[in-house]
Short mmCIF file of C-alpha atoms in Angstrom, two decimals:
data_model
loop_
_atom_site.label_atom_id
_atom_site.label_comp_id
_atom_site.label_asym_id
_atom_site.label_seq_id
_atom_site.Cartn_x
_atom_site.Cartn_y
_atom_site.Cartn_z
CA UNK I 1 -20.48 191.27 -11.89
CA UNK I 2 -19.30 193.10 -8.84
CA UNK I 3 -17.74 190.26 -7.23
CA UNK I 4 -14.33 191.52 -6.28
CA UNK I 5 -12.04 188.78 -7.59
CA UNK I 6 -9.37 187.73 -4.92
CA UNK I 7 -5.82 186.84 -5.35
CA UNK I 8 -4.04 184.24 -3.26
CA UNK I 9 -0.70 182.39 -3.79
CA UNK I 10 0.31 178.89 -3.55
CA UNK I 11 2.50 179.76 -0.53
CA UNK I 12 -0.39 181.90 1.14
CA UNK I 13 -2.72 178.78 0.72
CA UNK I 14 0.29 176.57 2.25
CA UNK I 15 0.54 178.48 5.37
CA UNK I 16 -3.08 178.65 5.93
CA UNK I 17 -3.59 175.24 5.71
CA UNK I 18 -0.73 174.90 8.11
CA UNK I 19 -2.72 176.96 10.36
CA UNK I 20 -5.21 174.66 10.11
CA UNK I 21 -2.86 171.78 11.46
CA UNK I 22 -1.78 169.82 8.22
CA UNK I 23 1.65 169.40 7.87
CA UNK I 24 1.30 168.16 4.55
CA UNK I 25 -0.38 169.77 1.18
CA UNK I 26 -0.49 168.89 -2.52
CA UNK I 27 -0.91 171.22 -5.32
CA UNK I 28 -2.97 170.15 -8.25
CA UNK I 29 -3.85 171.43 -11.45
CA UNK I 30 -6.85 170.49 -13.72
CA UNK I 31 -7.26 171.35 -17.38
CA UNK I 32 -10.10 173.33 -18.64
CA UNK I 33 -13.37 171.68 -18.96
CA UNK I 34 -12.48 168.49 -16.95
CA UNK I 35 -15.23 166.95 -15.33
CA UNK I 36 -14.67 164.21 -12.45
CA UNK I 37 -17.83 162.31 -12.14
CA UNK I 38 -19.46 161.31 -8.97
CA UNK I 39 -16.85 160.15 -6.58
CA UNK I 40 -15.55 160.20 -3.14
CA UNK I 41 -12.26 160.12 -1.14
CA UNK I 42 -11.52 157.94 1.61
CA UNK I 43 -10.16 160.88 3.59
CA UNK I 44 -11.43 164.28 4.67
CA UNK I 45 -10.33 167.15 1.83
CA UNK I 46 -9.33 170.90 2.79
CA UNK I 47 -8.95 172.85 -0.35
CA UNK I 48 -8.07 176.20 -1.34
CA UNK I 49 -8.73 177.60 -4.82
CA UNK I 50 -5.13 179.50 -6.24
CA UNK I 51 -6.96 180.12 -9.46
CA UNK I 52 -8.83 179.57 -11.89
CA UNK I 53 -12.75 178.09 -10.97
CA UNK I 54 -14.20 174.91 -9.97
CA UNK I 55 -17.71 173.82 -9.46
CA UNK I 56 -18.53 170.98 -6.85
CA UNK I 57 -21.94 169.15 -6.68
CA UNK I 58 -22.54 167.82 -3.18
CA UNK I 59 -25.95 166.06 -3.43
CA UNK I 60 -28.31 168.95 -4.28
CA UNK I 61 -25.78 171.77 -3.51
CA UNK I 62 -23.60 173.58 -5.81
CA UNK I 63 -20.57 175.32 -4.81
CA UNK I 64 -19.02 177.59 -7.48
CA UNK I 65 -15.46 178.25 -6.21
CA UNK I 66 -12.68 181.13 -7.36
CA UNK I 67 -9.83 181.94 -6.20
CA UNK I 68 -9.34 182.52 -2.50
CA UNK I 69 -12.66 180.24 -1.99
CA UNK I 70 -11.81 177.30 0.33
CA UNK I 71 -13.79 174.20 0.71
CA UNK I 72 -13.90 171.41 3.03
CA UNK I 73 -15.26 168.11 2.32
CA UNK I 74 -15.65 165.09 4.81
CA UNK I 75 -14.22 161.52 3.81
CA UNK I 76 -16.82 159.44 1.98
CA UNK I 77 -19.23 162.05 0.52
CA UNK I 78 -20.17 161.67 -2.97
CA UNK I 79 -19.55 164.56 -5.13
CA UNK I 80 -18.87 165.72 -9.00
CA UNK I 81 -16.39 168.11 -9.89
CA UNK I 82 -16.77 170.69 -12.73
CA UNK I 83 -13.61 172.28 -13.86
CA UNK I 84 -13.95 176.13 -15.38
CA UNK I 85 -13.28 177.32 -18.64
CA UNK I 86 -9.58 178.61 -17.20
CA UNK I 87 -8.63 175.51 -15.52
CA UNK I 88 -7.90 175.41 -11.76
CA UNK I 89 -5.21 174.90 -9.63
CA UNK I 90 -5.74 173.84 -5.89
CA UNK I 91 -3.89 173.56 -2.63
CA UNK I 92 -5.21 170.27 -0.59
CA UNK I 93 -4.22 169.42 2.55
CA UNK I 94 -3.58 165.47 3.14
CA UNK I 95 -5.41 164.42 6.55
CA UNK I 96 -3.15 162.94 9.04
CA UNK I 97 -6.08 161.69 10.97
CA UNK I 98 -7.03 158.85 8.26
CA UNK I 99 -3.87 156.79 8.97
CA UNK I 100 -3.74 154.19 11.76
CA UNK I 101 -1.91 155.39 14.81
CA UNK I 102 -0.54 153.56 17.56
CA UNK I 103 -2.24 153.65 20.62
CA UNK I 104 -0.01 153.61 23.90
#
């Protein structure tokens, strides 16, 4: 198909997210064919795909993500996730910004 397949390791993905200012990440695996119906998160998500593929539908936009791709989604945005034929492994940042901070 002409699309160059990128490879990225879990460590590389974590390093990218740390450079973006996140100090916590989590690696998630989803099985092939898994569908997560319309849902939202109470936190913003910054995700990097390590292996496999995932399709994310947000409103009327479709994002087909493969290894090396990244995706950002704000808190409270409804979306649906479709996992590809090889499953998917992602590294996602946990946003600290959603926690209440003590003001001075």
